[in-house]
Short mmCIF file of C-alpha atoms in Angstrom, two decimals:
data_model
loop_
_atom_site.label_atom_id
_atom_site.label_comp_id
_atom_site.label_asym_id
_atom_site.label_seq_id
_atom_site.Cartn_x
_atom_site.Cartn_y
_atom_site.Cartn_z
CA MET A 22 49.72 -104.30 -3.29
CA SER A 23 52.35 -106.48 -1.83
CA THR A 24 56.01 -105.90 -2.54
CA SER A 25 57.28 -108.92 -0.63
CA PRO A 26 59.21 -111.50 -2.61
CA PRO A 27 57.47 -114.70 -3.57
CA PRO A 28 58.09 -117.58 -1.21
CA GLY A 29 60.98 -119.77 -2.16
CA PRO A 30 60.74 -123.50 -2.68
CA GLY A 31 60.32 -125.38 0.57
CA ARG A 32 60.01 -128.93 1.67
CA ALA A 33 57.11 -130.90 0.30
CA HIS A 34 54.38 -131.59 2.85
CA TRP A 35 51.74 -134.25 2.84
CA PRO A 36 48.28 -132.75 2.46
CA ARG A 37 46.24 -132.60 5.65
CA PRO A 38 43.73 -135.46 6.11
CA GLY A 39 40.93 -132.90 6.05
CA THR A 40 41.79 -132.17 2.40
CA TRP A 41 41.76 -135.81 1.31
CA PRO A 42 38.78 -137.26 -0.57
CA VAL A 43 36.18 -138.35 1.95
CA TRP A 44 36.56 -142.05 1.10
CA VAL A 45 40.32 -142.32 1.71
CA VAL A 46 40.25 -142.52 5.52
CA PRO A 47 37.32 -145.00 5.63
CA ALA A 48 39.14 -147.22 3.12
CA LEU A 49 42.33 -147.20 5.19
CA VAL A 50 40.39 -147.86 8.42
CA ALA A 51 38.46 -150.76 6.82
CA PHE A 52 41.70 -152.34 5.59
CA VAL A 53 43.38 -152.03 8.98
CA GLN A 54 40.38 -153.33 10.91
CA VAL A 55 39.78 -156.38 8.71
CA VAL A 56 43.42 -157.39 8.23
CA GLY A 57 44.33 -156.60 11.84
CA SER A 58 41.38 -158.54 13.26
CA LEU A 59 42.14 -161.57 11.08
CA GLY A 60 45.74 -161.46 12.27
CA ALA A 61 44.68 -161.16 15.90
CA GLN A 62 42.28 -164.08 15.53
CA ARG A 63 44.96 -166.27 13.98
CA ASP A 64 47.47 -165.40 16.71
CA ARG A 65 44.99 -166.20 19.45
CA THR A 66 44.13 -169.56 17.97
CA GLY A 67 47.51 -171.14 18.68
CA ALA A 68 48.52 -174.71 19.12
CA ASN A 69 46.77 -174.90 22.47
CA GLY A 70 43.83 -172.79 21.34
CA SER A 71 44.30 -170.50 24.31
CA SER A 72 46.69 -167.80 23.27
CA GLY A 73 45.77 -164.96 25.63
CA GLY A 74 43.19 -162.22 25.34
CA PRO A 75 43.19 -158.45 25.27
CA PRO A 76 46.22 -156.47 26.42
CA TRP A 77 44.95 -156.11 29.99
CA GLU A 78 44.40 -159.88 30.35
CA HIS A 79 47.82 -161.17 29.34
CA GLY A 80 49.24 -163.37 32.00
CA GLY A 81 45.85 -164.19 33.48
CA GLY A 82 42.36 -165.13 32.66
CA GLY A 83 42.37 -168.66 34.03
CA PRO A 84 43.84 -171.90 32.79
CA GLY A 85 41.94 -171.79 29.59
CA GLY A 86 42.83 -168.15 28.78
CA MET A 87 40.19 -165.93 27.08
CA GLY A 88 38.11 -167.25 24.24
CA HIS A 89 36.47 -165.46 21.33
CA THR A 90 33.88 -165.86 18.63
CA ASP A 91 35.40 -166.57 15.23
CA LEU A 92 34.75 -163.90 12.65
CA ASP A 93 31.70 -164.70 10.56
CA ALA A 94 29.60 -162.75 8.08
CA LEU A 95 28.20 -160.53 10.84
CA GLY A 96 31.68 -159.93 12.22
CA PHE A 97 33.03 -158.82 8.84
CA ALA A 98 29.93 -156.69 8.30
CA LEU A 99 30.56 -154.91 11.61
CA LEU A 100 34.25 -154.41 10.78
CA LEU A 101 33.26 -152.80 7.47
CA GLY A 102 30.14 -151.03 8.78
CA GLY A 103 32.04 -148.63 11.02
CA PRO A 104 34.36 -147.41 8.23
CA ALA A 105 31.39 -147.16 5.87
CA LEU A 106 29.62 -144.85 8.33
CA LEU A 107 32.73 -142.63 8.36
CA LEU A 108 31.73 -141.47 4.88
CA LEU A 109 29.16 -139.28 6.67
CA ARG A 110 31.59 -137.85 9.24
CA ARG A 111 32.07 -134.42 7.63
CA ARG A 112 28.41 -133.60 7.10
CA HIS A 113 26.90 -135.45 10.09
CA PRO A 114 29.64 -135.88 12.73
CA VAL A 115 27.29 -136.44 15.71
CA PHE A 116 25.24 -139.10 13.94
CA THR A 117 28.42 -140.75 12.72
CA VAL A 118 30.03 -141.02 16.16
CA CYS A 119 26.82 -142.43 17.67
CA ALA A 120 26.33 -144.96 14.87
CA VAL A 121 29.97 -146.08 14.87
CA ALA A 122 29.87 -146.44 18.67
CA ALA A 123 26.81 -148.70 18.35
CA VAL A 124 28.51 -150.84 15.68
CA THR A 125 31.68 -151.12 17.77
CA ALA A 126 29.72 -152.02 20.91
CA LEU A 127 27.82 -154.75 19.01
CA TYR A 128 31.14 -156.14 17.76
CA PHE A 129 32.45 -156.53 21.30
CA LEU A 130 29.12 -157.80 22.66
CA ARG A 131 29.39 -160.61 20.10
CA ALA A 132 32.80 -161.39 21.65
CA TYR A 133 34.72 -161.30 18.38
CA THR A 134 38.48 -161.24 18.62
CA TYR A 135 40.18 -158.19 20.07
CA GLY A 136 42.16 -156.17 17.54
CA PRO A 137 41.98 -152.78 15.80
CA ALA A 138 38.16 -152.85 15.71
CA PRO A 139 37.81 -149.56 17.70
CA LEU A 140 39.82 -147.62 15.09
CA ALA A 141 36.69 -146.36 13.29
CA LEU A 142 35.33 -145.10 16.61
CA VAL A 143 38.59 -143.24 17.25
CA VAL A 144 38.27 -141.45 13.91
CA ALA A 145 34.60 -140.64 14.50
CA MET A 146 35.25 -139.22 17.98
CA MET A 147 38.16 -137.11 16.76
CA THR A 148 36.13 -135.75 13.85
CA ALA A 149 33.22 -134.82 16.11
CA ILE A 150 35.43 -132.94 18.58
CA VAL A 151 37.47 -131.14 15.92
CA SER A 152 34.24 -130.05 14.21
CA GLY A 153 33.10 -128.44 17.46
CA HIS A 154 30.76 -131.06 18.97
CA ARG A 155 32.80 -131.39 22.14
CA LEU A 156 30.06 -131.65 24.77
CA VAL A 157 28.12 -134.28 22.85
CA THR A 158 31.24 -136.39 22.33
CA TRP A 159 32.47 -136.20 25.92
CA ALA A 160 29.03 -136.82 27.39
CA GLY A 161 28.32 -139.57 24.87
CA ALA A 162 31.60 -141.31 25.68
CA GLY A 163 30.85 -141.27 29.40
CA LEU A 164 27.25 -142.43 29.04
CA GLY A 165 28.17 -145.02 26.43
CA LEU A 166 30.87 -146.61 28.58
CA ALA A 167 28.58 -146.60 31.61
CA ALA A 168 25.82 -148.31 29.62
CA PHE A 169 28.25 -150.85 28.13
CA PHE A 170 29.72 -151.77 31.52
CA SER A 171 26.25 -152.00 33.08
CA LEU A 172 25.02 -154.31 30.31
CA THR A 173 28.09 -156.56 30.40
CA ALA A 174 27.80 -156.77 34.20
CA LEU A 175 24.28 -158.19 33.71
CA ILE A 176 24.88 -160.58 30.80
CA GLY A 177 28.63 -161.13 30.97
CA VAL A 178 30.30 -164.51 31.48
CA PRO A 179 33.70 -165.35 32.97
CA ALA A 180 36.64 -164.55 30.74
CA ALA A 181 37.39 -168.25 30.16
CA GLU A 182 33.87 -168.76 28.75
CA ARG A 183 33.97 -165.77 26.46
CA GLY A 184 32.64 -166.48 22.97
CA GLN A 185 31.40 -169.99 23.74
CA ASP A 186 27.62 -169.91 24.03
CA GLY A 187 24.78 -167.45 23.55
CA LEU A 188 24.00 -164.53 21.31
CA PHE A 189 26.21 -162.12 23.29
CA PRO A 190 28.88 -164.21 25.01
CA VAL A 191 30.78 -161.13 26.23
CA GLU A 192 32.97 -161.37 29.33
CA GLU A 193 31.93 -159.64 32.52
CA PRO A 194 33.81 -156.38 33.33
CA THR A 195 36.86 -156.47 35.57
CA PRO A 196 38.60 -153.56 37.33
CA GLY A 197 41.65 -153.94 35.09
CA GLY A 198 39.67 -154.19 31.89
CA SER A 199 37.35 -151.31 32.79
CA SER A 200 40.29 -149.07 33.72
CA PHE A 201 42.01 -149.86 30.42
CA VAL A 202 38.91 -148.97 28.36
CA VAL A 203 38.26 -145.74 30.27
CA GLY A 204 41.92 -144.77 29.92
CA TRP A 205 41.80 -145.53 26.20
CA ALA A 206 38.71 -143.32 25.81
CA LEU A 207 40.35 -140.47 27.74
CA VAL A 208 43.48 -140.67 25.60
CA VAL A 209 41.36 -140.41 22.45
CA LEU A 210 39.29 -137.53 23.80
CA VAL A 211 42.26 -135.53 25.08
CA SER A 212 44.23 -136.14 21.88
CA SER A 213 41.24 -134.94 19.88
CA GLU A 214 41.07 -131.78 21.97
CA LEU A 215 44.75 -131.13 21.30
CA VAL A 216 44.19 -131.60 17.56
CA ARG A 217 41.20 -129.22 17.73
CA MET A 218 43.20 -126.53 19.55
CA ARG A 219 46.05 -126.86 17.10
CA ALA A 220 43.65 -126.51 14.19
CA GLN A 221 42.09 -123.44 15.79
CA ARG A 222 45.50 -121.85 16.30
CA ALA A 223 46.41 -122.56 12.69
CA ALA A 224 43.13 -121.05 11.49
CA GLU A 225 43.64 -117.98 13.68
CA SER A 226 47.20 -117.57 12.41
CA ALA A 227 45.95 -117.80 8.83
CA ARG A 228 43.24 -115.22 9.58
CA VAL A 229 45.76 -112.85 11.16
CA ARG A 230 48.12 -113.25 8.20
CA ALA A 231 45.31 -112.57 5.74
CA GLU A 232 44.21 -109.52 7.73
CA GLU A 233 47.79 -108.22 7.84
CA GLU A 234 48.14 -108.69 4.08
CA ARG A 235 44.88 -106.81 3.50
CA ARG A 236 46.04 -104.01 5.81
CA GLN A 237 49.39 -103.74 4.06
CA ALA A 238 47.69 -103.72 0.68
CA SER A 239 45.33 -100.98 1.84
CA GLU A 240 48.21 -98.89 3.19
CA GLU A 241 50.12 -99.39 -0.05
CA ARG A 242 47.13 -98.27 -2.12
CA LEU A 243 46.76 -95.19 0.10
CA ARG A 244 50.45 -94.39 -0.26
CA MET A 245 50.33 -94.71 -4.04
CA ALA A 246 47.18 -92.56 -4.16
CA ARG A 247 48.92 -89.84 -2.16
CA GLU A 248 51.96 -89.98 -4.43
CA LEU A 249 49.89 -89.74 -7.60
CA HIS A 250 47.81 -86.91 -6.16
CA ASP A 251 50.85 -84.89 -5.15
CA VAL A 252 52.66 -85.44 -8.44
CA LEU A 253 49.66 -84.66 -10.63
CA ALA A 254 48.14 -81.85 -8.58
CA HIS A 255 51.36 -79.85 -8.44
CA ASN A 256 52.40 -80.16 -12.06
CA ILE A 257 48.92 -79.94 -13.58
CA SER A 258 48.25 -76.80 -11.53
CA MET A 259 51.44 -75.26 -12.86
CA ILE A 260 50.49 -76.24 -16.41
CA ASN A 261 47.01 -74.78 -15.98
CA VAL A 262 48.33 -71.45 -14.70
CA GLN A 263 50.94 -71.11 -17.43
CA ALA A 264 48.47 -72.13 -20.13
CA GLY A 265 46.18 -69.32 -19.01
CA VAL A 266 49.08 -66.84 -19.11
CA ALA A 267 50.11 -68.01 -22.58
CA LEU A 268 46.58 -67.68 -23.95
CA HIS A 269 46.26 -64.19 -22.48
CA LEU A 270 49.57 -62.90 -23.84
CA ILE A 271 50.03 -64.81 -27.08
CA ASP A 272 48.83 -61.88 -29.19
CA GLN A 273 50.05 -58.93 -27.11
CA ASN A 274 53.37 -60.26 -25.76
CA PRO A 275 54.55 -63.33 -27.70
CA GLU A 276 57.89 -63.51 -25.88
CA GLN A 277 56.27 -63.79 -22.46
CA ALA A 278 53.83 -66.32 -23.90
CA ARG A 279 56.83 -68.29 -25.16
CA THR A 280 58.24 -68.29 -21.60
CA ALA A 281 54.92 -69.62 -20.28
CA LEU A 282 54.87 -72.38 -22.89
CA ALA A 283 58.43 -73.36 -21.95
CA ALA A 284 57.31 -73.60 -18.32
CA ILE A 285 54.42 -75.84 -19.44
CA LYS A 286 56.87 -78.08 -21.25
CA ASP A 287 59.11 -78.36 -18.19
CA ALA A 288 56.17 -79.03 -15.87
CA SER A 289 54.73 -81.72 -18.13
CA LYS A 290 58.13 -83.37 -18.46
CA GLU A 291 58.54 -83.35 -14.68
CA ALA A 292 55.05 -84.82 -14.24
CA LEU A 293 55.83 -87.66 -16.65
CA THR A 294 59.17 -88.35 -14.95
CA GLU A 295 57.67 -88.49 -11.47
CA MET A 296 54.74 -90.60 -12.63
CA ARG A 297 57.17 -93.12 -14.09
CA GLY A 298 58.89 -93.25 -10.72
CA VAL A 299 55.63 -93.78 -8.82
CA ILE A 300 54.19 -96.33 -11.23
CA GLY A 301 57.55 -98.09 -11.35
CA ALA A 302 56.95 -99.13 -7.75
CA LEU A 303 54.09 -101.28 -9.05
CA ARG A 304 56.42 -103.37 -11.17
CA SER A 305 56.67 -107.00 -10.16
CA GLN A 306 59.90 -108.32 -8.72
CA GLY A 307 62.60 -108.95 -11.29
CA GLU A 308 61.62 -106.12 -13.65
CA THR A 309 63.81 -103.10 -14.24
CA ALA A 310 63.67 -100.63 -11.36
CA PRO A 311 62.52 -97.07 -12.14
CA ARG A 312 65.36 -94.79 -13.19
CA ALA A 313 63.86 -91.55 -11.88
CA PRO A 314 65.48 -90.19 -8.70
CA THR A 315 63.49 -90.48 -5.50
CA ALA A 316 61.83 -87.21 -4.49
CA GLY A 317 63.43 -85.57 -1.46
CA LEU A 318 64.68 -82.29 -0.04
CA ASP A 319 67.83 -82.57 -2.14
CA ARG A 320 65.52 -81.65 -5.06
CA LEU A 321 64.01 -78.69 -3.23
CA ASP A 322 65.79 -76.15 -5.46
CA GLU A 323 64.29 -77.76 -8.58
CA LEU A 324 60.84 -77.57 -7.03
CA LEU A 325 61.23 -73.91 -6.11
CA ASP A 326 62.57 -73.04 -9.56
CA ARG A 327 59.52 -74.60 -11.21
CA ALA A 328 57.24 -72.61 -8.91
CA ARG A 329 59.10 -69.39 -9.78
CA ALA A 330 58.86 -70.24 -13.49
CA ALA A 331 55.10 -70.47 -13.01
CA GLY A 332 55.09 -66.85 -11.86
CA LEU A 333 55.05 -67.42 -8.10
CA ALA A 334 57.47 -65.44 -5.96
CA VAL A 335 59.16 -67.93 -3.65
CA GLU A 336 61.54 -67.25 -0.78
CA ALA A 337 63.41 -70.12 0.86
CA GLU A 338 65.19 -70.38 4.19
CA ILE A 339 67.05 -73.42 5.50
CA THR A 340 68.33 -73.42 9.07
CA GLY A 341 70.19 -75.97 11.12
CA GLU A 342 72.64 -78.57 9.93
CA ARG A 343 71.39 -79.85 6.59
CA ARG A 344 71.89 -83.60 6.36
CA PRO A 345 70.45 -86.70 4.68
CA LEU A 346 67.17 -87.91 6.12
CA HIS A 347 65.44 -91.25 6.30
CA ALA A 348 63.78 -91.98 2.97
CA GLY A 349 60.22 -91.75 4.35
CA THR A 350 60.89 -88.46 6.16
CA ASP A 351 62.71 -87.00 3.17
CA LEU A 352 59.85 -87.84 0.80
CA ALA A 353 57.17 -86.56 3.19
CA ALA A 354 58.96 -83.22 3.66
CA PHE A 355 59.34 -82.76 -0.11
CA ARG A 356 55.71 -83.65 -0.83
CA ILE A 357 54.43 -81.31 1.88
CA VAL A 358 56.35 -78.41 0.35
CA GLN A 359 55.18 -79.42 -3.13
CA GLU A 360 51.53 -79.68 -2.15
CA SER A 361 51.68 -76.40 -0.21
CA LEU A 362 53.06 -74.54 -3.23
CA THR A 363 50.36 -76.15 -5.37
CA ASN A 364 47.71 -74.85 -2.98
CA VAL A 365 49.26 -71.37 -3.05
CA THR A 366 49.11 -71.39 -6.85
CA ARG A 367 45.50 -72.54 -6.92
CA HIS A 368 43.96 -70.78 -3.92
CA ALA A 369 46.02 -67.70 -2.97
CA GLY A 370 43.88 -65.39 -5.08
CA PRO A 371 44.72 -62.52 -7.47
CA GLY A 372 47.66 -60.17 -7.29
CA PRO A 373 51.32 -60.79 -6.61
CA VAL A 374 51.68 -63.58 -4.06
CA THR A 375 54.83 -64.48 -2.19
CA ALA A 376 55.36 -67.94 -0.72
CA ARG A 377 57.96 -68.46 2.00
CA VAL A 378 59.40 -71.93 2.46
CA ALA A 379 61.36 -72.64 5.66
CA ILE A 380 63.13 -75.90 6.46
CA ALA A 381 64.53 -76.13 10.00
CA TYR A 382 66.78 -79.10 10.84
CA GLY A 383 66.68 -79.79 14.56
CA GLU A 384 68.30 -82.42 16.74
CA HIS A 385 65.27 -84.70 16.82
CA GLU A 386 62.97 -83.37 14.08
CA VAL A 387 62.84 -81.42 10.87
CA VAL A 388 60.21 -78.67 10.68
CA VAL A 389 58.69 -77.72 7.32
CA ARG A 390 56.82 -74.42 7.13
CA VAL A 391 55.20 -72.85 4.06
CA GLU A 392 53.43 -69.49 4.30
CA ASP A 393 51.91 -67.13 1.76
CA ASP A 394 50.43 -63.65 1.81
CA GLY A 395 47.61 -64.36 -0.59
CA ARG A 396 44.06 -63.12 -0.20
CA GLY A 397 42.18 -66.17 -1.43
CA ALA A 398 39.54 -68.12 0.50
CA PRO A 399 40.92 -70.30 3.31
CA LEU A 400 41.44 -73.92 2.30
CA LEU A 401 39.39 -75.97 4.73
CA ASP A 402 40.07 -79.62 5.52
CA ASP A 403 36.47 -80.58 4.87
CA ARG A 404 36.24 -78.78 1.54
CA PRO A 405 34.29 -81.09 -0.82
CA GLY A 406 36.70 -82.95 -3.07
CA GLY A 407 39.81 -81.61 -1.29
CA SER A 408 42.47 -84.11 -0.39
CA GLY A 409 45.69 -82.06 -0.35
CA ILE A 410 45.72 -81.05 3.31
CA ARG A 411 44.34 -84.41 4.36
CA GLY A 412 47.15 -86.12 2.45
CA MET A 413 49.79 -83.93 4.10
CA ARG A 414 48.34 -84.64 7.53
CA GLU A 415 48.35 -88.40 6.80
CA ARG A 416 51.99 -88.25 5.73
CA ALA A 417 53.02 -86.53 8.94
CA ALA A 418 50.91 -88.83 11.13
CA ALA A 419 52.35 -91.94 9.46
CA LEU A 420 55.81 -90.87 10.62
CA GLY A 421 54.67 -89.98 14.13
CA GLY A 422 54.92 -86.24 13.48
CA THR A 423 52.54 -83.32 13.83
CA PHE A 424 50.79 -81.19 11.23
CA ASP A 425 48.94 -77.90 11.38
CA ALA A 426 47.41 -75.78 8.63
CA GLY A 427 45.23 -72.70 8.67
CA PRO A 428 44.85 -68.99 7.85
CA ARG A 429 47.56 -66.60 9.02
CA PRO A 430 46.72 -63.50 11.04
CA GLY A 431 46.52 -60.61 8.62
CA GLY A 432 45.89 -62.78 5.55
CA GLY A 433 47.42 -65.69 3.77
CA PHE A 434 47.76 -69.32 4.72
CA ARG A 435 50.29 -71.28 6.74
CA VAL A 436 51.28 -74.96 6.71
CA ARG A 437 53.58 -76.40 9.37
CA ALA A 438 54.74 -80.00 9.76
CA ALA A 439 57.18 -81.38 12.33
CA LEU A 440 58.62 -84.71 11.22
CA PRO A 441 60.69 -86.75 13.70
CA LEU A 442 64.19 -87.82 12.71
CA ASP A 443 64.40 -91.51 13.15
CA GLU A 444 67.64 -93.19 14.11
CA ASP A 445 68.04 -94.76 10.70
CA GLY A 446 67.90 -91.29 9.13
CA GLU A 447 70.63 -90.00 11.42
CA ASP A 448 72.83 -92.97 10.64
CA VAL A 449 72.70 -92.11 6.94
CA ARG A 450 74.91 -89.09 7.57
CA GLY A 451 77.79 -91.25 8.72
CA ALA A 452 77.34 -93.76 5.92
CA GLN A 453 77.48 -91.11 3.23
#
């Protein structure tokens, strides 16, 4: 579960073209091609009827300039046919680029006026490359240009006679014109590759962000599960033990039974308080923060008193310079002691049992050790259903510390965890 604040309001962004309805781009391309071609035809039919040709022919082309075929029904059909084929670009990109290339080539073979007629082909090529059909598009562009230049070399006419007679009155290729077209194709192809790589990087970034969010959510769920386990296991175990004592003594020794019931009340109250604190972390931002204090070694005495009230003999020893710890280290140390005492209560066996809790503050780490002299069965890590020792080991590992648990020579059980003191934890001493 994420605890990050919701993103604030940012600048409005236009939606990406890939999210537009499929007809929007073809409609825009059709409008530009028709209006632009009509404008180009009008400009090239000046007072002298010889107002230049394509960009690479300005300033040349003979005394008569470069002619053209006036737009007719076929010309308008070709200008609209390319954009119409773009409606298929998302589902059939290869077919679309081939079909639009054929329509565009027919337009120029008919020697209609130069203008924005190749715009539909630009969109089709870009779509094919971005969708992953790179080899087909590059190879098709090379083969298509070679075929177009070869055909116009066979049937082409001089530039001055362009558009005058014949079914395909296209001009013959020139070095300048051919270089311009090849350069134009390369610009489109390279630009499409750049768009594709940018889209891939954006998709990879989105995937990494999603994976990181899932990982953080999983870690948060694991942390909350450990907290709930430690809170409930400790207090419920205490309640269970004292309930058994109360039931056993209620007739023979009512006063001692009363003491056990008081311990049950205290343990249940503590369980409810700590559960409110844990569940309070699940509150959404803006709600009231939990009022329960955060568990830490400053509450160690309370924890030991509850264990003693449950009938467990507990000895405590604290060595080194006691000082505030980083919140994560402080909580882990407290929970390890709590879970260890819970295990002593549940698994140490019959007879008087003494638990010894030792907290050693070192220069670079704090060592938590809990031992008992019980005679119960050893608590194995792979015990079916057991998660206490595994949870303690995970807490220590998450902080970069070490953890060890196992039977003691001569009987009993021992838990030892060494938790590193991080720099932030050491700085707390000066701040407080």
